[in-house]
PDB file of C-alpha atoms and ligand atoms in Angstrom:
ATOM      1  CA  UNK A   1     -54.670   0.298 -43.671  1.00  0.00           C
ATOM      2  CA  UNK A   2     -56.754  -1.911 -41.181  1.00  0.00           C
ATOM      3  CA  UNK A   3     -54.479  -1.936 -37.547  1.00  0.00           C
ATOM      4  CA  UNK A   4     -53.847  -5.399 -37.621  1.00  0.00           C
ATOM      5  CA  UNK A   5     -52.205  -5.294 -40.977  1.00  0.00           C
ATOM      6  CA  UNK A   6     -49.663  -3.205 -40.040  1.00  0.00           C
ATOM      7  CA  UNK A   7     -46.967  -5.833 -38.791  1.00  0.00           C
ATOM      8  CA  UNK A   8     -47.172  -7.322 -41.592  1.00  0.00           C
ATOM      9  CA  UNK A   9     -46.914  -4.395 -43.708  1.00  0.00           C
ATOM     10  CA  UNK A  10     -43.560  -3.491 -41.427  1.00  0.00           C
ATOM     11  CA  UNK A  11     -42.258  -6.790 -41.366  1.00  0.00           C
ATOM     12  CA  UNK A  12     -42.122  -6.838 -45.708  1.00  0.00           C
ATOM     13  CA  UNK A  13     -40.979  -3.039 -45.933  1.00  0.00           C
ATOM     14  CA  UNK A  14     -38.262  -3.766 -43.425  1.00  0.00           C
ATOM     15  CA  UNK A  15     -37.113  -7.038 -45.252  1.00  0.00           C
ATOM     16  CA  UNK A  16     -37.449  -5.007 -48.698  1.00  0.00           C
ATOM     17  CA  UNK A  17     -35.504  -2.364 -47.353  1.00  0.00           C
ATOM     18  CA  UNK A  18     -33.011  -4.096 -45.449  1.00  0.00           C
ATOM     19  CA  UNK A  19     -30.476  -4.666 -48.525  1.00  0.00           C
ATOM     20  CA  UNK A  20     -31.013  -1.179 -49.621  1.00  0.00           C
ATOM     21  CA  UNK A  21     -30.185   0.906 -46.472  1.00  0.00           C
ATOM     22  CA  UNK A  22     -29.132  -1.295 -43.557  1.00  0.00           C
ATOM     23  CA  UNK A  23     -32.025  -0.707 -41.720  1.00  0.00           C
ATOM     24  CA  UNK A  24     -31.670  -2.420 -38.290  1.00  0.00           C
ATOM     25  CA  UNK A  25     -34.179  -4.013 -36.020  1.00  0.00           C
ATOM     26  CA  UNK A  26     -34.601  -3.942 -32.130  1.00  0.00           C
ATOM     27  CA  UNK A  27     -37.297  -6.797 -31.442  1.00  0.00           C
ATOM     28  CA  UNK A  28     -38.428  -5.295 -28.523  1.00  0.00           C
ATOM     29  CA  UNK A  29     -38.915  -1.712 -30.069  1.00  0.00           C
ATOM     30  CA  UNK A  30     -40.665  -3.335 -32.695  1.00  0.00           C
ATOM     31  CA  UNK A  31     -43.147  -5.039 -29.994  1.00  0.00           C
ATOM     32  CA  UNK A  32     -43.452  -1.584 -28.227  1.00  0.00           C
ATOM     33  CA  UNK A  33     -44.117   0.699 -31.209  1.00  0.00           C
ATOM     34  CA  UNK A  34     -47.348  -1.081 -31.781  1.00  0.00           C
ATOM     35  CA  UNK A  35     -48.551   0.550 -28.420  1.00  0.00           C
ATOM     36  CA  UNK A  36     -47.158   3.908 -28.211  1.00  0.00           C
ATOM     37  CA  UNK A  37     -49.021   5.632 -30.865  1.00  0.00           C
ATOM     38  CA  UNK A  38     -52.034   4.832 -33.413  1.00  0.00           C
ATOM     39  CA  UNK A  39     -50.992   3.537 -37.136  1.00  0.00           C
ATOM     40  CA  UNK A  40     -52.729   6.700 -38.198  1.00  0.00           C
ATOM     41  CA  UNK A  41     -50.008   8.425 -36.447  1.00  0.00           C
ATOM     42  CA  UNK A  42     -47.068   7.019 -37.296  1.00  0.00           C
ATOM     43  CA  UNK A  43     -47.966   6.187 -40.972  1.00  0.00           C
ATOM     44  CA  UNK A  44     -47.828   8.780 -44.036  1.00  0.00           C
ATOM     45  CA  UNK A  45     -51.178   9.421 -45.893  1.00  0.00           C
ATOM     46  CA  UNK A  46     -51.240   7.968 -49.110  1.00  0.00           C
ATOM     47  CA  UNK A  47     -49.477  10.058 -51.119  1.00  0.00           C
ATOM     48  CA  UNK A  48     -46.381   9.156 -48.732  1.00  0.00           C
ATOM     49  CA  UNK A  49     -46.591  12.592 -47.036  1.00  0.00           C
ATOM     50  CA  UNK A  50     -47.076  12.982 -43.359  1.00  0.00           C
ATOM     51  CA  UNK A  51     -49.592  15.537 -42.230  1.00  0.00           C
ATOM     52  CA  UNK A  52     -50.458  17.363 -39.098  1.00  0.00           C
ATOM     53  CA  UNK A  53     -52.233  15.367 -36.627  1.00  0.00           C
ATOM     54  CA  UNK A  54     -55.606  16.276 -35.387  1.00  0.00           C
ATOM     55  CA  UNK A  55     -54.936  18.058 -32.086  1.00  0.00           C
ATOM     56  CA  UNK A  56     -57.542  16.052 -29.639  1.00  0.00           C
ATOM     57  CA  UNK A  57     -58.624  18.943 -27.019  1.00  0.00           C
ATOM     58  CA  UNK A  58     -59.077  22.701 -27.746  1.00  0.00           C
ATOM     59  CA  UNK A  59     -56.543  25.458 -27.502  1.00  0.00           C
ATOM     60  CA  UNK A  60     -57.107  26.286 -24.586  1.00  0.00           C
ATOM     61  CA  UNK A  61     -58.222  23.017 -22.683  1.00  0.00           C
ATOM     62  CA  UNK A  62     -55.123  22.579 -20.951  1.00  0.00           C
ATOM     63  CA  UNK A  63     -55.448  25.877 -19.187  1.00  0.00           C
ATOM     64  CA  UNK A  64     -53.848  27.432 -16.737  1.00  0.00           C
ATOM     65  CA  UNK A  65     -51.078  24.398 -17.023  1.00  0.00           C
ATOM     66  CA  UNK A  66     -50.754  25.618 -20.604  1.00  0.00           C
ATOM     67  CA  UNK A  67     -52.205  28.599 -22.511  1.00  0.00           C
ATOM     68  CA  UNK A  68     -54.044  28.991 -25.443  1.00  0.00           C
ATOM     69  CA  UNK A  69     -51.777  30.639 -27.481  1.00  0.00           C
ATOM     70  CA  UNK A  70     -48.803  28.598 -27.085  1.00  0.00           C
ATOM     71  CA  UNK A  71     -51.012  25.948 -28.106  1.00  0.00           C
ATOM     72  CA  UNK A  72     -52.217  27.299 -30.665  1.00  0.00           C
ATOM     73  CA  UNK A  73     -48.227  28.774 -31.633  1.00  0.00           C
ATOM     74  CA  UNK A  74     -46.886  25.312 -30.830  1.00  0.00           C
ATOM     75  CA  UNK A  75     -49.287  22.945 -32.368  1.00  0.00           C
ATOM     76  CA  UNK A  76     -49.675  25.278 -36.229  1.00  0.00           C
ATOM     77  CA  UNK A  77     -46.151  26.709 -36.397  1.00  0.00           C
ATOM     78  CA  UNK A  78     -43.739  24.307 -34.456  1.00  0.00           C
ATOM     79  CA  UNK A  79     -45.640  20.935 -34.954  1.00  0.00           C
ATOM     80  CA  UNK A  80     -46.561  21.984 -38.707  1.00  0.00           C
ATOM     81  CA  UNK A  81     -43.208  23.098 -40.022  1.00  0.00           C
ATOM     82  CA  UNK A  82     -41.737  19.752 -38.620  1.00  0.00           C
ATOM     83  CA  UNK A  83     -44.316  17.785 -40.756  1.00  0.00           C
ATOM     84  CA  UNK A  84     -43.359  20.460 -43.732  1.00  0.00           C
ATOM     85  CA  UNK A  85     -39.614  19.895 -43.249  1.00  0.00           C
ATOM     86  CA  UNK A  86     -39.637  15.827 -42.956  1.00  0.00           C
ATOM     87  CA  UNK A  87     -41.787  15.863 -46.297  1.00  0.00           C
ATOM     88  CA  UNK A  88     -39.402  17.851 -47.815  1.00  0.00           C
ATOM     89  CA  UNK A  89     -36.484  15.704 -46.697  1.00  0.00           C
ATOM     90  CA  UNK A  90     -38.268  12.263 -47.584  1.00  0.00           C
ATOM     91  CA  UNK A  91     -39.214  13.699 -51.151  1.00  0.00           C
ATOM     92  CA  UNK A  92     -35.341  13.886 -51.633  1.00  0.00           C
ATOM     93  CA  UNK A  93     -34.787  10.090 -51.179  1.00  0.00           C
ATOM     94  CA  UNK A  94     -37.995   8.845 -52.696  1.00  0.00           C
ATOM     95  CA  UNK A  95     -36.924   5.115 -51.349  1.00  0.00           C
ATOM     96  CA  UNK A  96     -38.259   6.358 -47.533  1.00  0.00           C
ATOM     97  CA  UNK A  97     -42.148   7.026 -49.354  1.00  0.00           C
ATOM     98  CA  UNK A  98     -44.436   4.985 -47.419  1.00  0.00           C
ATOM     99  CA  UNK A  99     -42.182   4.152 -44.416  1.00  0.00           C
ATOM    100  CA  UNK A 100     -43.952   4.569 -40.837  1.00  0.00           C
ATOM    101  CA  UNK A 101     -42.279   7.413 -38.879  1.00  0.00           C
ATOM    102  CA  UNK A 102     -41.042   4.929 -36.484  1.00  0.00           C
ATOM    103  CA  UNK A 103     -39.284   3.343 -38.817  1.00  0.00           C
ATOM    104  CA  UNK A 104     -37.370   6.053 -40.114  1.00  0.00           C
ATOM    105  CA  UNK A 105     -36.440   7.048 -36.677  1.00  0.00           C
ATOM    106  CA  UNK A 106     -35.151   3.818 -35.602  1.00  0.00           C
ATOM    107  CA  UNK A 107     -32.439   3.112 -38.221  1.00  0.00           C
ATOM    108  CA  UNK A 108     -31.178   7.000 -38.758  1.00  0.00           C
ATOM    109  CA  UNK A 109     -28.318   5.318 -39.427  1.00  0.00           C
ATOM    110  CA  UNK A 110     -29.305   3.510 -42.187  1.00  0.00           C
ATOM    111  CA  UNK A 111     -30.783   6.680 -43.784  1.00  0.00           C
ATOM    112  CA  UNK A 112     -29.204   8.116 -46.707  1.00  0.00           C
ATOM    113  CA  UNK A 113     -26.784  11.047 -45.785  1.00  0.00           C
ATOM    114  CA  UNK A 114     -28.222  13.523 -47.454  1.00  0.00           C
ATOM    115  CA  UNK A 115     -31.607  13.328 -45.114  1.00  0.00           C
ATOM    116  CA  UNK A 116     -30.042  11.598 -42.305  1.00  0.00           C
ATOM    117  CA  UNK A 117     -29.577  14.888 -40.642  1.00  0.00           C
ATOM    118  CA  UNK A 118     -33.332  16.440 -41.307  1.00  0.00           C
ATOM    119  CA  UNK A 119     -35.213  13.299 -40.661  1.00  0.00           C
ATOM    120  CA  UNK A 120     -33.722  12.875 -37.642  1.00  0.00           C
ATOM    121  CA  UNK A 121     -34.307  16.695 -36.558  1.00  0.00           C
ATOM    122  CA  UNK A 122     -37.727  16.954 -38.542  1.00  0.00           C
ATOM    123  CA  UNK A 123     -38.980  14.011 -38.083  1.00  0.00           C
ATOM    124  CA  UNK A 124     -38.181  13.182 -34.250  1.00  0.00           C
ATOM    125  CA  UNK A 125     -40.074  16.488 -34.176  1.00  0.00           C
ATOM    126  CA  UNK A 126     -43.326  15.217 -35.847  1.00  0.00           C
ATOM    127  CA  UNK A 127     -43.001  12.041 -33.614  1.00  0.00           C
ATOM    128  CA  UNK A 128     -42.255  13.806 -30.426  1.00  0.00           C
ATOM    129  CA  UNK A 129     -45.210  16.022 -30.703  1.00  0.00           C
ATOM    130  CA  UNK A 130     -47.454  13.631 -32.068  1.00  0.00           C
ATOM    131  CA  UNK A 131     -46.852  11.749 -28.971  1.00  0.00           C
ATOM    132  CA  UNK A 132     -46.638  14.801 -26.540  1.00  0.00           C
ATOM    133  CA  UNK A 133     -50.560  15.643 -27.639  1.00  0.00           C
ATOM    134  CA  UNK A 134     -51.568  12.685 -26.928  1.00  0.00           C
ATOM    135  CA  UNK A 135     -49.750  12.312 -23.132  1.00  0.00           C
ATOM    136  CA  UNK A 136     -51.664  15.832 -22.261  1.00  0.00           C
ATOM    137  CA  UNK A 137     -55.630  16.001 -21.462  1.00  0.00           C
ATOM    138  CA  UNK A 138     -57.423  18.451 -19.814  1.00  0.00           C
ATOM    139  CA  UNK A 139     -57.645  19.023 -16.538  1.00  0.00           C
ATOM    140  CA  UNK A 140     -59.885  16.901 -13.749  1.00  0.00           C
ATOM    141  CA  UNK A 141     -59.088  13.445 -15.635  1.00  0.00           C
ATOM    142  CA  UNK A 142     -56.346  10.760 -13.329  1.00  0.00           C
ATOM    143  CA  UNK A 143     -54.242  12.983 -11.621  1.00  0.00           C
ATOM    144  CA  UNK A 144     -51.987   9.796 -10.752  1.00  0.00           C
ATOM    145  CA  UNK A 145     -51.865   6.128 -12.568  1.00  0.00           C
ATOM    146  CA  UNK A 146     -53.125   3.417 -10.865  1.00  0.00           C
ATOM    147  CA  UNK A 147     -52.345  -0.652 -11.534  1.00  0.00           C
ATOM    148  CA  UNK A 148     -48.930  -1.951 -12.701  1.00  0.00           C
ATOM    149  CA  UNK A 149     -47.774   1.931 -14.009  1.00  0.00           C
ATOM    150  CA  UNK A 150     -47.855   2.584 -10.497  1.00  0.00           C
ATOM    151  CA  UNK A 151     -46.794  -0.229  -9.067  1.00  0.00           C
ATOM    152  CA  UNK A 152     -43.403   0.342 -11.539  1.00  0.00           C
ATOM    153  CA  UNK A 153     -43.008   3.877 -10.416  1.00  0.00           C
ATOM    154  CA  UNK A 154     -43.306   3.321  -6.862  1.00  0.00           C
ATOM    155  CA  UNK A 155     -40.816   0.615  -6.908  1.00  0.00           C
ATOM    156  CA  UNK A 156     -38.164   3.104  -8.981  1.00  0.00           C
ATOM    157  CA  UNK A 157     -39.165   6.573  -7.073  1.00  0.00           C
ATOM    158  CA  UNK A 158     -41.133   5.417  -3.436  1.00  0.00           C
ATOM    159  CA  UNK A 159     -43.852   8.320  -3.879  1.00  0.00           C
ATOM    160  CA  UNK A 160     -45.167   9.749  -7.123  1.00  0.00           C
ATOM    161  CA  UNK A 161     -43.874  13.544  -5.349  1.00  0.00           C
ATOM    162  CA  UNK A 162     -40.401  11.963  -5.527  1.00  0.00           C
ATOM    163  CA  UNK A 163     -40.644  10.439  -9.025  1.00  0.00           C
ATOM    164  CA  UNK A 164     -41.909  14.718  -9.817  1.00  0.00           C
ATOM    165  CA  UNK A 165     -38.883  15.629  -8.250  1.00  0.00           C
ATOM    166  CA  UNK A 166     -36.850  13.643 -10.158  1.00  0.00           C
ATOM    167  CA  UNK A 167     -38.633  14.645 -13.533  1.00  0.00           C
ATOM    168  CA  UNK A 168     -38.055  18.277 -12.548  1.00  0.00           C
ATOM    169  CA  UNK A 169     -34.571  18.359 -12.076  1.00  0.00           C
ATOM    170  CA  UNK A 170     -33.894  15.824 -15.092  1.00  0.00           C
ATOM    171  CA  UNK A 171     -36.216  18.594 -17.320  1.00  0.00           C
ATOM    172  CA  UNK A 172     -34.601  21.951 -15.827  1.00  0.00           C
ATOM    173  CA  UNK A 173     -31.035  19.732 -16.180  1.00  0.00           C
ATOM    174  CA  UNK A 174     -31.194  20.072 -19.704  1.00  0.00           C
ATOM    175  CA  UNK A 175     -29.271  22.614 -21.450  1.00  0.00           C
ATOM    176  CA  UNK A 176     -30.669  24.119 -24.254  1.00  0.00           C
ATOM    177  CA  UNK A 177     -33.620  22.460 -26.102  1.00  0.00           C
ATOM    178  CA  UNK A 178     -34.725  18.989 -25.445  1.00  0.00           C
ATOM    179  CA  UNK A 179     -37.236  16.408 -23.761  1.00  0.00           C
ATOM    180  CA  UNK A 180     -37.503  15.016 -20.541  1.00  0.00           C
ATOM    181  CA  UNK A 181     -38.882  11.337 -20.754  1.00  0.00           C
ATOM    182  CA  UNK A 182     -39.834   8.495 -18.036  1.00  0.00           C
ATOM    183  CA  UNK A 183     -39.217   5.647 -20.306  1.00  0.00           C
ATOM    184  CA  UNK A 184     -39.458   1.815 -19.727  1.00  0.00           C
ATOM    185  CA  UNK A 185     -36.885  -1.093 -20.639  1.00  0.00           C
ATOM    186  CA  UNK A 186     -38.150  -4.518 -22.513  1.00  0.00           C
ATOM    187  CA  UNK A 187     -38.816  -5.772 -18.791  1.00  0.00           C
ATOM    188  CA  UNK A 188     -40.905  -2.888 -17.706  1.00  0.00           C
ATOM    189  CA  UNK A 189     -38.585  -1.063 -15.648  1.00  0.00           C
ATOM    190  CA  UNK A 190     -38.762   2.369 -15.483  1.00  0.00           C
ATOM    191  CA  UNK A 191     -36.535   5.578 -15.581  1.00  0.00           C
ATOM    192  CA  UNK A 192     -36.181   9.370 -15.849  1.00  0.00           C
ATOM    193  CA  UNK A 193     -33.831   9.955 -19.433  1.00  0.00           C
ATOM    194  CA  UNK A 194     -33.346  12.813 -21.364  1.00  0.00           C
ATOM    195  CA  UNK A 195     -32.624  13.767 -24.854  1.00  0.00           C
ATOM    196  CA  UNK A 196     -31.189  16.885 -26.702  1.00  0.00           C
ATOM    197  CA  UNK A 197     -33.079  18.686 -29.259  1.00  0.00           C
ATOM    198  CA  UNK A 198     -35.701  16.702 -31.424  1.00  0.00           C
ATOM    199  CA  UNK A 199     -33.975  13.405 -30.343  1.00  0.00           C
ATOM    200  CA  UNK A 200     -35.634  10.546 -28.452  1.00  0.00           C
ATOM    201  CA  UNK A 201     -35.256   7.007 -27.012  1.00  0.00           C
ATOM    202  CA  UNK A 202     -36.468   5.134 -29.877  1.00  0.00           C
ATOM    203  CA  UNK A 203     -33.892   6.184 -31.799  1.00  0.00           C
ATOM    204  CA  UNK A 204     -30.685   3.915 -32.611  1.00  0.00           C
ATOM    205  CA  UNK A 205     -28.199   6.823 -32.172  1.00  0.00           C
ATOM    206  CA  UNK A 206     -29.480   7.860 -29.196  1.00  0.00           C
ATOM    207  CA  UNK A 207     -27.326   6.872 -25.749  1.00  0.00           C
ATOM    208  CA  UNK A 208     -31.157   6.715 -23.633  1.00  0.00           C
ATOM    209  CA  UNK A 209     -33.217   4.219 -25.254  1.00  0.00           C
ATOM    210  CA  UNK A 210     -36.713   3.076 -23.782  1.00  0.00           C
ATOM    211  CA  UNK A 211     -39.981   3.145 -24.872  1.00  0.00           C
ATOM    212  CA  UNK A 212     -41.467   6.300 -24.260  1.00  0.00           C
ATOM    213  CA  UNK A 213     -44.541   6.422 -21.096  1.00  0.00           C
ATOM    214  CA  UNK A 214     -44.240  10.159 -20.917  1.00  0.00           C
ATOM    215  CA  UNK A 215     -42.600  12.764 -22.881  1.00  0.00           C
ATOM    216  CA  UNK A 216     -42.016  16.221 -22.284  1.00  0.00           C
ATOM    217  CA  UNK A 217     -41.331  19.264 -24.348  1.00  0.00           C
ATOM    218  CA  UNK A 218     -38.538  21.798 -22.669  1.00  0.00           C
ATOM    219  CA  UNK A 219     -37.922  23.513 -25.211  1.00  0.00           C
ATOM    220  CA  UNK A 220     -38.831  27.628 -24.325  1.00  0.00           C
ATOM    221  CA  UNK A 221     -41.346  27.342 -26.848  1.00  0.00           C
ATOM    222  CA  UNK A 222     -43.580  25.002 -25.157  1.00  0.00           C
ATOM    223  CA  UNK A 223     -43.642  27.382 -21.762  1.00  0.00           C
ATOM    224  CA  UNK A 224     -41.949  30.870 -22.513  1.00  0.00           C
ATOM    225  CA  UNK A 225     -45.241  33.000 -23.610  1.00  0.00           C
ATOM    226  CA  UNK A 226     -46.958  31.991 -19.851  1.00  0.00           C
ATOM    227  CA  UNK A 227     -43.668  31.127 -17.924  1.00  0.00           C
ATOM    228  CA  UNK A 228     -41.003  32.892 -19.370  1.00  0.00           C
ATOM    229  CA  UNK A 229     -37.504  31.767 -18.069  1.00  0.00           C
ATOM    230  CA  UNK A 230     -39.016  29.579 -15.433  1.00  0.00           C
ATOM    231  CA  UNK A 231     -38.822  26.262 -17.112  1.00  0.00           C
ATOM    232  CA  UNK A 232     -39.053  24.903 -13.308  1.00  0.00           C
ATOM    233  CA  UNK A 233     -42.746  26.428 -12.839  1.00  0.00           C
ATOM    234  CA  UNK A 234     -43.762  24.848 -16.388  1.00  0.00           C
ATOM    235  CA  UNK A 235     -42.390  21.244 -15.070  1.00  0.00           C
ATOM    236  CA  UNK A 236     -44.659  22.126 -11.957  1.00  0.00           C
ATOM    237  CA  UNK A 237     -48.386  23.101 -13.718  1.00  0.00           C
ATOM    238  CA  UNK A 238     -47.980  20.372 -16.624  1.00  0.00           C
ATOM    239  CA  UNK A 239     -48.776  17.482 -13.696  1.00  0.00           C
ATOM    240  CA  UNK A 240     -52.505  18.693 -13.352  1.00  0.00           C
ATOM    241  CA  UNK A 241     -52.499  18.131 -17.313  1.00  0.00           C
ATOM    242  CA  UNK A 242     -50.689  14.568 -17.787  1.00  0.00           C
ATOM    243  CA  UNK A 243     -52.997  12.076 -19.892  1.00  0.00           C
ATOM    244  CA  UNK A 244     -51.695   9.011 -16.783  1.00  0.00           C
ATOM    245  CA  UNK A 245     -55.063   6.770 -18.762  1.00  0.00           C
ATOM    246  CA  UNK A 246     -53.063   7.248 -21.412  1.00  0.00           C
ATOM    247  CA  UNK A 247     -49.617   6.594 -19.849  1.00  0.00           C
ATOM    248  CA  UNK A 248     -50.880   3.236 -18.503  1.00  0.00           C
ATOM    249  CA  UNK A 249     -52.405   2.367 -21.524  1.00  0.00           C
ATOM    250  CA  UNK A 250     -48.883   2.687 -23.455  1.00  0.00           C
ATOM    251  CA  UNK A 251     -47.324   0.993 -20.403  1.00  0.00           C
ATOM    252  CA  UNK A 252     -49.149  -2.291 -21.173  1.00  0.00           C
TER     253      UNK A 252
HETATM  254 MN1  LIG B 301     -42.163  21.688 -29.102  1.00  0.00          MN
END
């Protein structure tokens, strides 16, 4: 499907779906979710099954920040078996075939109750990494943003080591599995949310809501083979490794 059909081809599954399943609509997600991530990324292939995104760097590209073979672990197991598990949930309510994995994730509540539970786990997971791949690069590209990103951050957090600070102690705040986001509101405004488990701020049953600008992964299997129990060193390194071009680019 060409990019600029793909409103369209929301707008009439929404409206077909909305006296099915409830689904709900937040106009200013809806604007967003254009920007955050590619159709080819949020929409299933043909067949209505989602599939494993292409990873865009090597294994071992973000190194030192992050190793090869959590990479490797993290992106084949962990990102794979998500993808596996939301397929196997969606071909259980055969109405959800063809729906973008945004859309899905932001009426959960509108999902039948027999899947509401694995789409949301499953399929938050297959969005969350999707996104996280894409908000890593390899070292040596912007190690800060520049224009209105920064502008916005500077205004929340003064100094970009003080908007790290703030990141840190959100990430190693969370207990258990979950994501540390900086997320912005309809009017731009920025702040440092977090979510439990495969949850994030897109989705309607979630108390932080934003669109996503960065995302990270704190769950011990996206750090424990390099940093063991030091979840606090991992939200250190992964700063020389942040995609910011592509942080400002999903700002707007
Ligand atoms: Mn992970």
């Amino acid at each position: 499907m060409k990019k600029n059909s793909r409103r369209e081809f929301i707008a009439k599954t929404t409206l077909a779906a909305a006296g099915t399943i409830g689904f709900l609509s937040f106009d200013w997600q809806k604007d967003f979710s254009k920007q955050i991530m590619s159709e080819e990324l949020i929409m299933p292939s043909g067949d209505g099954t989602f599939t494993l995104p292409p990873l865009p760097y090597s294994y071992n590209a973000l190194e030192p920040a992050i190793d090869a073979q959590t990479m490797e672990i993290h992106y084949t197991k962990h990102h794979q078996a998500y993808v596996d598990k939301l397929n196997a949930a969606i071909a259980k309510a055969p109405e959800l075939k063809g729906k973008s994995i945004e859309e899905l994730l932001t009426n959960i509540q509108g999902l039948p109750d027999g899947v509401r539970t694995p789409i949301r786990n499953h399929g938050g997971g297959h969005w969350n990494h999707s996104f996280f791949w894409q908000i890593l690069a390899p070292k040596n590209s912007m190690d800060q943003p520049t224009g209105k990103l920064k502008e916005a951050m500077i205004s929340q957090w003064q100094t970009f080591d003080n908007f790290k600070d703030q990141m840190k102690q959100a990430g190693t705040g969370v207990f258990g599995s979950g994501w540390v986001w900086m997320v912005a509101d309809k009017d731009g405004k920025l702040s440092i949310v977090t979510t439990p488990n495969q949850d994030n701020t897109l989705m309607d049953i979630s108390t932080a809501k934003g669109k996503p600008i960065v995302g990270i992964d704190v769950w011990e299997h996206a750090y424990y083979l390099k940093h063991q129990n030091k979840r606090a060193e991992y939200l250190d390194d992964i700063w020389s490794v942040i995609n910011w071009k592509k942080a400002m680019e999903i700002y707007g």
